[in-house]
Short mmCIF file of C-alpha atoms in Angstrom, two decimals:
data_model
loop_
_atom_site.label_atom_id
_atom_site.label_comp_id
_atom_site.label_asym_id
_atom_site.label_seq_id
_atom_site.Cartn_x
_atom_site.Cartn_y
_atom_site.Cartn_z
CA MET A 2 -6.15 5.48 -111.05
CA ILE A 3 -7.09 6.71 -114.51
CA ILE A 4 -3.47 7.26 -115.59
CA SER A 5 -2.51 3.78 -114.40
CA GLU A 6 -5.48 2.17 -116.08
CA LEU A 7 -4.75 3.86 -119.42
CA ALA A 8 -1.10 2.77 -119.20
CA ILE A 9 -2.16 -0.80 -118.45
CA TRP A 10 -4.53 -0.87 -121.42
CA LYS A 11 -1.86 0.62 -123.69
CA THR A 12 0.44 -2.31 -122.88
CA GLY A 13 -2.36 -4.77 -123.68
CA ALA A 14 -2.69 -5.97 -120.10
CA VAL A 15 -5.85 -6.26 -118.02
CA ALA A 16 -6.57 -3.82 -115.18
CA VAL A 17 -8.03 -5.27 -111.99
CA PRO A 18 -8.91 -2.39 -109.63
CA MET A 19 -8.92 -3.32 -105.95
CA ASN A 20 -9.95 -1.60 -102.77
CA PRO A 21 -6.79 -0.26 -101.07
CA LEU A 22 -8.48 -0.61 -97.68
CA TYR A 23 -8.57 -4.41 -97.90
CA THR A 24 -6.91 -6.24 -95.04
CA GLU A 25 -3.74 -8.13 -95.96
CA HIS A 26 -5.67 -11.44 -95.99
CA GLU A 27 -8.33 -10.04 -98.36
CA LEU A 28 -5.63 -8.53 -100.54
CA VAL A 29 -3.75 -11.83 -100.83
CA TYR A 30 -6.98 -13.64 -101.73
CA ALA A 31 -7.93 -11.07 -104.42
CA LEU A 32 -4.42 -11.00 -105.93
CA ASN A 33 -4.30 -14.80 -106.09
CA GLU A 34 -7.76 -15.01 -107.66
CA CYS A 35 -6.89 -12.64 -110.52
CA GLY A 36 -3.30 -13.88 -110.96
CA ALA A 37 -1.80 -10.40 -110.89
CA GLU A 38 1.93 -10.15 -111.53
CA ILE A 39 2.38 -6.37 -111.19
CA ALA A 40 0.64 -4.00 -108.78
CA ILE A 41 0.49 -0.21 -109.08
CA VAL A 42 -0.19 1.48 -105.73
CA LEU A 43 -0.08 4.88 -104.10
CA THR A 44 2.73 5.22 -101.58
CA PRO A 45 0.48 5.04 -98.46
CA PHE A 46 -0.52 1.48 -99.48
CA TYR A 47 2.93 0.33 -100.63
CA GLU A 48 3.94 -1.52 -97.45
CA LYS A 49 0.65 -3.44 -97.23
CA VAL A 50 0.95 -4.68 -100.81
CA ARG A 51 4.69 -5.32 -100.46
CA SER A 52 4.05 -7.54 -97.43
CA ALA A 53 1.59 -9.61 -99.51
CA VAL A 54 4.17 -10.37 -102.24
CA PRO A 55 5.47 -13.70 -100.77
CA SER A 56 1.92 -15.13 -100.65
CA THR A 57 0.96 -14.11 -104.20
CA SER A 58 2.18 -14.28 -107.78
CA LEU A 59 3.24 -10.61 -107.73
CA ARG A 60 6.66 -9.98 -109.27
CA LYS A 61 6.77 -6.18 -109.04
CA VAL A 62 5.11 -3.46 -106.99
CA VAL A 63 5.12 0.00 -108.58
CA ALA A 64 4.60 2.88 -106.15
CA SER A 65 3.33 6.26 -107.30
CA ASN A 66 3.42 9.40 -105.18
CA ILE A 67 0.52 11.82 -105.54
CA LYS A 68 2.81 14.84 -105.23
CA GLU A 69 4.29 14.16 -108.68
CA TYR A 70 1.06 15.48 -110.17
CA LEU A 71 0.84 18.70 -108.12
CA SER A 72 1.95 22.19 -109.15
CA PRO A 73 5.39 23.28 -107.86
CA LEU A 74 4.00 25.35 -104.97
CA LYS A 75 1.55 22.63 -103.90
CA LYS A 76 4.34 20.05 -104.18
CA ILE A 77 6.46 22.02 -101.69
CA LEU A 78 3.53 22.52 -99.31
CA PHE A 79 2.58 18.85 -99.57
CA THR A 80 6.17 17.81 -98.78
CA LEU A 81 6.38 20.13 -95.79
CA PHE A 82 2.98 19.52 -94.21
CA LYS A 83 1.38 16.26 -95.36
CA GLU A 84 3.85 13.80 -96.81
CA LYS A 85 5.21 12.26 -93.58
CA LYS A 86 2.04 12.86 -91.56
CA ASP A 87 -0.26 10.99 -93.98
CA GLY A 88 2.12 8.13 -94.81
CA HIS A 89 3.16 9.23 -98.30
CA ALA A 90 6.89 9.13 -97.47
CA VAL A 91 7.99 5.52 -97.86
CA THR A 92 11.22 3.66 -98.49
CA LEU A 93 10.94 1.66 -101.67
CA HIS A 94 12.52 -1.78 -102.03
CA GLU A 95 14.27 -2.84 -105.24
CA VAL A 96 14.18 0.54 -106.98
CA ILE A 97 15.30 -0.13 -110.53
CA PHE A 98 14.19 3.08 -112.18
CA SER A 99 11.92 6.01 -111.49
CA PHE A 100 9.62 7.74 -113.92
CA VAL A 101 6.54 9.93 -114.08
CA ILE A 102 3.75 9.09 -116.52
#
């Protein structure tokens, strides 16, 4: 959250934090109210936000995986034991480029 917010501020944009546990209806309402065009989400919430795209002004959904910020050993353990079980392994749509901030 903090890394994303600092990146947003650096570009001169406005950050609008939202509760990732919103239902799809609540999410659509909140995204329409703030006029968001880009959403940054953790991978477990990617599909919910992606499904809201047709009903909102969102143009892009950026997904970030928590394991990118773990040490090498923890990254391996996370991949083996938690990634698929907790919903962190997702298939991204429209992947243009990948980067780590």
